[in-house]
PDB file of C-alpha atoms in Angstrom:
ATOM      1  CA  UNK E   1      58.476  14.481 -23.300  1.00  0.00           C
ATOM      2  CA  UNK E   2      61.375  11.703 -22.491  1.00  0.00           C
ATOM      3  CA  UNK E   3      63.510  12.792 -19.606  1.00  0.00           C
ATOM      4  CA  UNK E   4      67.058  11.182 -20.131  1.00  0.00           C
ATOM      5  CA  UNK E   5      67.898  11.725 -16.806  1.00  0.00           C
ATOM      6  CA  UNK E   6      64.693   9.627 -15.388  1.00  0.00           C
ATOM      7  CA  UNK E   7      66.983   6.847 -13.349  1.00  0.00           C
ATOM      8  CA  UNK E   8      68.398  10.058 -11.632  1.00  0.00           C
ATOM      9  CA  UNK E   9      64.823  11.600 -11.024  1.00  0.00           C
ATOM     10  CA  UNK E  10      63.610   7.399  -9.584  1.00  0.00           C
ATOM     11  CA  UNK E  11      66.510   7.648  -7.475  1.00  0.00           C
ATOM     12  CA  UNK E  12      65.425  10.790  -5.457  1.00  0.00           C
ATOM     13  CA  UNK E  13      61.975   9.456  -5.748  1.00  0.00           C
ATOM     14  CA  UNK E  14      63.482   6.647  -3.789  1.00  0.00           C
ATOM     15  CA  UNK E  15      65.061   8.537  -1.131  1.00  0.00           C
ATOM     16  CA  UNK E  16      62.353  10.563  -0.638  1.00  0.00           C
ATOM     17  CA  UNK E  17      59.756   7.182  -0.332  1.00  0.00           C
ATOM     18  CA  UNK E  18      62.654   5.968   1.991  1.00  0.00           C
ATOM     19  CA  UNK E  19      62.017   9.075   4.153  1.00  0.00           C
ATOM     20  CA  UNK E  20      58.309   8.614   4.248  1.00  0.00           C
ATOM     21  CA  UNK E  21      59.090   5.150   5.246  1.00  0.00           C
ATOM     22  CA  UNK E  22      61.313   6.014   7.962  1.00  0.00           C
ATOM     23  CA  UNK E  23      58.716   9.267   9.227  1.00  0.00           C
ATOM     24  CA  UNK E  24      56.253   6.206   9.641  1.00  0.00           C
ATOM     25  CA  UNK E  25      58.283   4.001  11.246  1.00  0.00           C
ATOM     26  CA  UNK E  26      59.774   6.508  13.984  1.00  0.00           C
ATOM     27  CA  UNK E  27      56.217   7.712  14.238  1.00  0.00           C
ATOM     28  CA  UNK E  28      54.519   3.766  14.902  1.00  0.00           C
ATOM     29  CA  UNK E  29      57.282   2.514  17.163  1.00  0.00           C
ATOM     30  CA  UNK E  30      56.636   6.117  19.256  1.00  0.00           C
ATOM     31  CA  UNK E  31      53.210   5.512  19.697  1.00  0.00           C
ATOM     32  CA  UNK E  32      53.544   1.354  20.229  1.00  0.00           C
ATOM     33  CA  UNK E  33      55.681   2.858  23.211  1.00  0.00           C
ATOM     34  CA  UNK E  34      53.121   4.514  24.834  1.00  0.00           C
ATOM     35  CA  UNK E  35      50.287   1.934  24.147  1.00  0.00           C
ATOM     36  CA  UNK E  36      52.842  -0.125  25.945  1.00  0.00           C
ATOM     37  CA  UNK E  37      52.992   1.808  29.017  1.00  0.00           C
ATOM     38  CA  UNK E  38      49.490   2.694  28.624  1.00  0.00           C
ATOM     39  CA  UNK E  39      48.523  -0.887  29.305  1.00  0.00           C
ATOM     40  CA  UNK E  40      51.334  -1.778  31.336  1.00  0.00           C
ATOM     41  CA  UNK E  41      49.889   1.152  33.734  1.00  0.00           C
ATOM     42  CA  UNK E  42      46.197  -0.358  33.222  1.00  0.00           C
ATOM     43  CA  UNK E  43      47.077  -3.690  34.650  1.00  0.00           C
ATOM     44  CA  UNK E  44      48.745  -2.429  37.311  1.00  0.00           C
ATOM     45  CA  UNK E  45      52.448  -2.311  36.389  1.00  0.00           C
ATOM     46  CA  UNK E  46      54.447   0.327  36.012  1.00  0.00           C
ATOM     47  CA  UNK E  47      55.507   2.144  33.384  1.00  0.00           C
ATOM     48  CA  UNK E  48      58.841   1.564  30.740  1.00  0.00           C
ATOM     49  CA  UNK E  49      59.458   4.940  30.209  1.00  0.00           C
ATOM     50  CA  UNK E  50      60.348   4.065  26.041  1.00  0.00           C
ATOM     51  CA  UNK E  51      60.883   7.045  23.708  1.00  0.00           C
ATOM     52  CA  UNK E  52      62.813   7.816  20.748  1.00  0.00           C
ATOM     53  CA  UNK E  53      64.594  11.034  21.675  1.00  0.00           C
ATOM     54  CA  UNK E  54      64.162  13.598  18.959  1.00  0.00           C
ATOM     55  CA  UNK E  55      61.254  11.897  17.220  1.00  0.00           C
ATOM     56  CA  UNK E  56      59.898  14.793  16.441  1.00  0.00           C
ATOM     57  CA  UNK E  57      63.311  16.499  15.075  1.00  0.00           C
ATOM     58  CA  UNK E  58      63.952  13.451  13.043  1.00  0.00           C
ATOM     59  CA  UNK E  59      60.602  13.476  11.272  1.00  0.00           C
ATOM     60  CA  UNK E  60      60.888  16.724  10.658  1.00  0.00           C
ATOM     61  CA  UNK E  61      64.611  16.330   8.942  1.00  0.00           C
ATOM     62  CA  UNK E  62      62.883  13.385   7.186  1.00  0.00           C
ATOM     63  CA  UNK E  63      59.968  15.533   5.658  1.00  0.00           C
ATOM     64  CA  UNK E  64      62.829  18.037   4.404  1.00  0.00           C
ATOM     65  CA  UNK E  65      63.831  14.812   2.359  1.00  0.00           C
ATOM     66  CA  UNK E  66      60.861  13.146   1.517  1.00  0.00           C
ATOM     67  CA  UNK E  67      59.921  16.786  -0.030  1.00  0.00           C
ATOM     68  CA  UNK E  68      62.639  17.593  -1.960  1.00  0.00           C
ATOM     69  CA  UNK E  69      64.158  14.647  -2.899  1.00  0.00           C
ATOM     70  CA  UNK E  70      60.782  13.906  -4.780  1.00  0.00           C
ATOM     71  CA  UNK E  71      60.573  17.090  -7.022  1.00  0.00           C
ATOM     72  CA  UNK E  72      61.926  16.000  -9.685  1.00  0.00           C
ATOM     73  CA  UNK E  73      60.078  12.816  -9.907  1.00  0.00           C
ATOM     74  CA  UNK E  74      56.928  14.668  -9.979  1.00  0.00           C
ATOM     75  CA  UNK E  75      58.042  16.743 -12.226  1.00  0.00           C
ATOM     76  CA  UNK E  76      59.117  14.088 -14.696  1.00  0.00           C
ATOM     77  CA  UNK E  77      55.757  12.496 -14.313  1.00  0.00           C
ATOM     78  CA  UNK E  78      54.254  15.782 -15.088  1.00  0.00           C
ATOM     79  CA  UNK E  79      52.037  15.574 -10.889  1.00  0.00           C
ATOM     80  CA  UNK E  80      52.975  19.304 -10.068  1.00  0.00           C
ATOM     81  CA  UNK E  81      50.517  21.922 -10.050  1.00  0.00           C
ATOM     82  CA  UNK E  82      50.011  23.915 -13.332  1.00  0.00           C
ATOM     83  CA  UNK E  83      48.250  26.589 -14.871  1.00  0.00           C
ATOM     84  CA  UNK E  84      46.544  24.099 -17.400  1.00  0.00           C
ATOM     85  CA  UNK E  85      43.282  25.519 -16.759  1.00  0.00           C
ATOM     86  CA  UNK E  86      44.741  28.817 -18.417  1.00  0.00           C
ATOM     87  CA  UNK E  87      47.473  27.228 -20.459  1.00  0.00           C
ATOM     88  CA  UNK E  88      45.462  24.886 -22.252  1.00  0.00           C
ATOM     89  CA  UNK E  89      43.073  27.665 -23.434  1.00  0.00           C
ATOM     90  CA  UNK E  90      45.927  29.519 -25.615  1.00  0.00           C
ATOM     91  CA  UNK E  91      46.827  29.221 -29.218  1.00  0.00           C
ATOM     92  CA  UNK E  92      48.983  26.039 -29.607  1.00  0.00           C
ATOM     93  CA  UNK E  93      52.161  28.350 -30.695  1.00  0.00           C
ATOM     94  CA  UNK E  94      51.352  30.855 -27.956  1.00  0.00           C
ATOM     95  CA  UNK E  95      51.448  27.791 -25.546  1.00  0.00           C
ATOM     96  CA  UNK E  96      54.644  26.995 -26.533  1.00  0.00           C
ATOM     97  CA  UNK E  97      56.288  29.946 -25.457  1.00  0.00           C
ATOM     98  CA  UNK E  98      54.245  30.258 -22.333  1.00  0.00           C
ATOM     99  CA  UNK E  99      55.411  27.097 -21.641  1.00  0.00           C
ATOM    100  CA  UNK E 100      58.667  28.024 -22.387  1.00  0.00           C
ATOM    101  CA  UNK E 101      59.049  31.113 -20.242  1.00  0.00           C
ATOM    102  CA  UNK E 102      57.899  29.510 -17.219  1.00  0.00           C
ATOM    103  CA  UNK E 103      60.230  27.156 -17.859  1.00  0.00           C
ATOM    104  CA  UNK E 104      62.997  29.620 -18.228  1.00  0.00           C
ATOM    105  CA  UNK E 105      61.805  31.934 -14.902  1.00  0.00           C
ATOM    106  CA  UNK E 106      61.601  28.158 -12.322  1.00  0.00           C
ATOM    107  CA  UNK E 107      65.023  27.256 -13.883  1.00  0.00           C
ATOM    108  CA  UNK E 108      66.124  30.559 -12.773  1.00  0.00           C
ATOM    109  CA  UNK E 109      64.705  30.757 -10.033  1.00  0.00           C
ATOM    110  CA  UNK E 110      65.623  27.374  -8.904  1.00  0.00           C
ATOM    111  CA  UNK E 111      69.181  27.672 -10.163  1.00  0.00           C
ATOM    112  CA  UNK E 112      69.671  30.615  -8.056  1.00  0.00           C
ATOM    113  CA  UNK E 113      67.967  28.324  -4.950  1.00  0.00           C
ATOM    114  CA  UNK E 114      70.710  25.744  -5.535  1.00  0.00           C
ATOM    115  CA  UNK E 115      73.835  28.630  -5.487  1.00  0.00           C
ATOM    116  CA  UNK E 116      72.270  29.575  -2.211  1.00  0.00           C
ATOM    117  CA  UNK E 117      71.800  26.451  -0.665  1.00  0.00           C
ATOM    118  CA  UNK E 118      75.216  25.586  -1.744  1.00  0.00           C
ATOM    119  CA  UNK E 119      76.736  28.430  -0.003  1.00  0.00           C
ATOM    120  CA  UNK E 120      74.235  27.657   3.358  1.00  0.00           C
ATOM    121  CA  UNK E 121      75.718  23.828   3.460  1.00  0.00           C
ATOM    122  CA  UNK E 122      78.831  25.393   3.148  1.00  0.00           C
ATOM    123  CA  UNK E 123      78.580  27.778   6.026  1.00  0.00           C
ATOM    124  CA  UNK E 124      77.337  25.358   8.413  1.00  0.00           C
ATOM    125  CA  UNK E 125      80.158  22.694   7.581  1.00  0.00           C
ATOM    126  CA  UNK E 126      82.777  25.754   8.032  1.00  0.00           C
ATOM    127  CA  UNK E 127      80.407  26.520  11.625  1.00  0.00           C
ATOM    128  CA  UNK E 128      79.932  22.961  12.519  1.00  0.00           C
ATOM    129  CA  UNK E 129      76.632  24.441  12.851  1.00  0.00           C
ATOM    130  CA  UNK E 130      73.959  21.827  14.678  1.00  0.00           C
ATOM    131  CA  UNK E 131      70.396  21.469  15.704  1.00  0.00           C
ATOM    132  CA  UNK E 132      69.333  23.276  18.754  1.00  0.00           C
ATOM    133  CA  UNK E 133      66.726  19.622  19.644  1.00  0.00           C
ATOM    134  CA  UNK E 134      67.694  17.139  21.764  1.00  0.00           C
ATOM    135  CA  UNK E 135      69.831  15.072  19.270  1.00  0.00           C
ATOM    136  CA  UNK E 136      72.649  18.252  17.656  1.00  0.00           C
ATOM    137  CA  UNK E 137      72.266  16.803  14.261  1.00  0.00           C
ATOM    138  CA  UNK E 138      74.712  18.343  11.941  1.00  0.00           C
ATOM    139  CA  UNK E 139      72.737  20.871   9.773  1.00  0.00           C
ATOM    140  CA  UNK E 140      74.881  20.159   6.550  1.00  0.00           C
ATOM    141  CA  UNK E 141      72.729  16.405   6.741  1.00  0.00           C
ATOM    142  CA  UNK E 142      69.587  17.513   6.602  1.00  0.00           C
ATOM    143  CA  UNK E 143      70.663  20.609   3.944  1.00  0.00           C
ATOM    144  CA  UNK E 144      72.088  18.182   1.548  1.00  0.00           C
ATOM    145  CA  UNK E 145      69.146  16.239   0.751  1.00  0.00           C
ATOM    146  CA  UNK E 146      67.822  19.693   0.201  1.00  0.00           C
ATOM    147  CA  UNK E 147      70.388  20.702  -2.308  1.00  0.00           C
ATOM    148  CA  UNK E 148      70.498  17.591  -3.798  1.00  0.00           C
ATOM    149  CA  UNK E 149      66.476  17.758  -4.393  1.00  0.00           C
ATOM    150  CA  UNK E 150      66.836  20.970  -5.759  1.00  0.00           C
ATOM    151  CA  UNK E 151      70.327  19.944  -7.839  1.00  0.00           C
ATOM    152  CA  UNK E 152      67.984  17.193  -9.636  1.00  0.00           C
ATOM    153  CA  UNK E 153      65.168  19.256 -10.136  1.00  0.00           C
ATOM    154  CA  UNK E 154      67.496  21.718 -11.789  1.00  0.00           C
ATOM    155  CA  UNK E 155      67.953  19.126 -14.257  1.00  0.00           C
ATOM    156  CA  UNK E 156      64.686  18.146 -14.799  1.00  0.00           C
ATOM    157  CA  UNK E 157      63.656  21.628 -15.578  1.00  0.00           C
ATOM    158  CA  UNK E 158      66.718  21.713 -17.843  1.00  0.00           C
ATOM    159  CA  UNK E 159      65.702  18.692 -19.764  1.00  0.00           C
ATOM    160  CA  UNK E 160      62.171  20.060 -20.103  1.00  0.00           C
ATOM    161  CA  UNK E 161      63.378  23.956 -21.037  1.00  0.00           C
ATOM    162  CA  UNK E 162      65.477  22.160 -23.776  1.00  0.00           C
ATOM    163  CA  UNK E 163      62.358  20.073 -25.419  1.00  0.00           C
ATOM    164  CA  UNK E 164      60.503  22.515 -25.152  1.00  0.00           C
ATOM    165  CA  UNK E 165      62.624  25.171 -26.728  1.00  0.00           C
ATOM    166  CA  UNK E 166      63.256  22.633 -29.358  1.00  0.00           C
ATOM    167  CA  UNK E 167      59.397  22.421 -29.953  1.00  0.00           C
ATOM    168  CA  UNK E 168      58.636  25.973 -29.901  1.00  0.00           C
ATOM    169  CA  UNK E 169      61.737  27.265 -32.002  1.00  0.00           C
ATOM    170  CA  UNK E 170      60.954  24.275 -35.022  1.00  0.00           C
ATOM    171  CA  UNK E 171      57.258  23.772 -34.913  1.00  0.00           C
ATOM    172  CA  UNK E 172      55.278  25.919 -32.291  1.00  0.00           C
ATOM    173  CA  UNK E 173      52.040  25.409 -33.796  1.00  0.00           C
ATOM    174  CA  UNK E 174      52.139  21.666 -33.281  1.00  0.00           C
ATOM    175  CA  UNK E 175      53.253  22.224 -29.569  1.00  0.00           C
ATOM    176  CA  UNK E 176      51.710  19.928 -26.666  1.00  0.00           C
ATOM    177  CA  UNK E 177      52.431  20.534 -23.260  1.00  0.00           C
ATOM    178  CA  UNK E 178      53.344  17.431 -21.363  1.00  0.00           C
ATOM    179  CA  UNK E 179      50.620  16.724 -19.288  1.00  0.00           C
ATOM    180  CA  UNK E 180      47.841  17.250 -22.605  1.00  0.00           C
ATOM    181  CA  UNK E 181      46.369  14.113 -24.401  1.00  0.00           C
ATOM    182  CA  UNK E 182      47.821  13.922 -27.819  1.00  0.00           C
ATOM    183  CA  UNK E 183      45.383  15.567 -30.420  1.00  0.00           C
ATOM    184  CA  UNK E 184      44.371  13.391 -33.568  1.00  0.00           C
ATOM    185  CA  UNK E 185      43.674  16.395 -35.985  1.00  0.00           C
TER     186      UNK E 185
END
């Protein structure tokens, strides 16, 4: 399957390496910090007292990113967990349209994620809703790399649902799912 939309999918991949990035180095300057004053306490000195305030709250925003941001990604590259064990077992046509419906229910179901996170973003722009940590982040930050994970994975499920429906509507016995090896029959 060719996703058309793949420089779309390599761009949330990138944000959501860029997050993992930026969880890592929050995380590593935190903890150089304290080996700082560790030692600076061992030799007899006293301590600097470095932090980054809200590490914790930031890595956590980050994760929210790195995680959603990458769905699609995965998906185009066919990494998320399937029922191939099951799947693979079926009659090629019957695959097809297995395939096909559990395409159709996660589009759904992850349309209907998207209208809601929409109207969440929405609310807490209106609210000037905030974090309760240390740092008040505005919540509409962190819930728009969620809706924009979710707005690409919507596509990518599109894209697939459409292929796929192409495949099982003209030639359903000749149906491979994405992540099968091509059979030489």
């Amino acid at each position: 399957m060719t996703f058309r939309l793949m420089p779309l999918y390599r761009l949330g991949g990138l944000g959501a390496a860029a997050s993992m990035v930026a969880i890592c180095a929050l995380i590593t300057i935190q903890v150089l910090f304290r080996l700082l004053d560790a030692l600076l306490v061992l030799f007899g000195g006293s301590r600097l007292g470095l932090e980054i305030t809200g590490v914790s709250e930031l890595a956590s925003f980050l994760l929210v990113g790195a995680t959603f941001l990458g769905m699609a990604y995965t998906f185009s590259h066919h990494a998320h967990i399937r029922m191939s064990l099951v799947i693979q077992r079926l009659p090629a046509a019957v695959r097809a349209f297995t395939e096909l419906f559990c395409l159709a229910v996660a589009s759904a179901l992850n349309a209907l994620l998207c209208v809601s996170l929409w109207q969440l973003m929405h609310e807490s722009l209106e609210f000037d809703d905030v974090s309760s940590g240390l740092l008040a982040v505005p919540l509409w930050i962190p819930q728009l790399a969620l809706l924009v994970g979710m707005a690409l994975m919507s596509l990518a499920l599109a894209e697939a649902l459409i292929d796929t429906a192409r495949q099982a509507l003209t030639a359903p016995r000749r149906f491979e799912a994405p992540d099968e090896e091509p059979s030489h029959d």
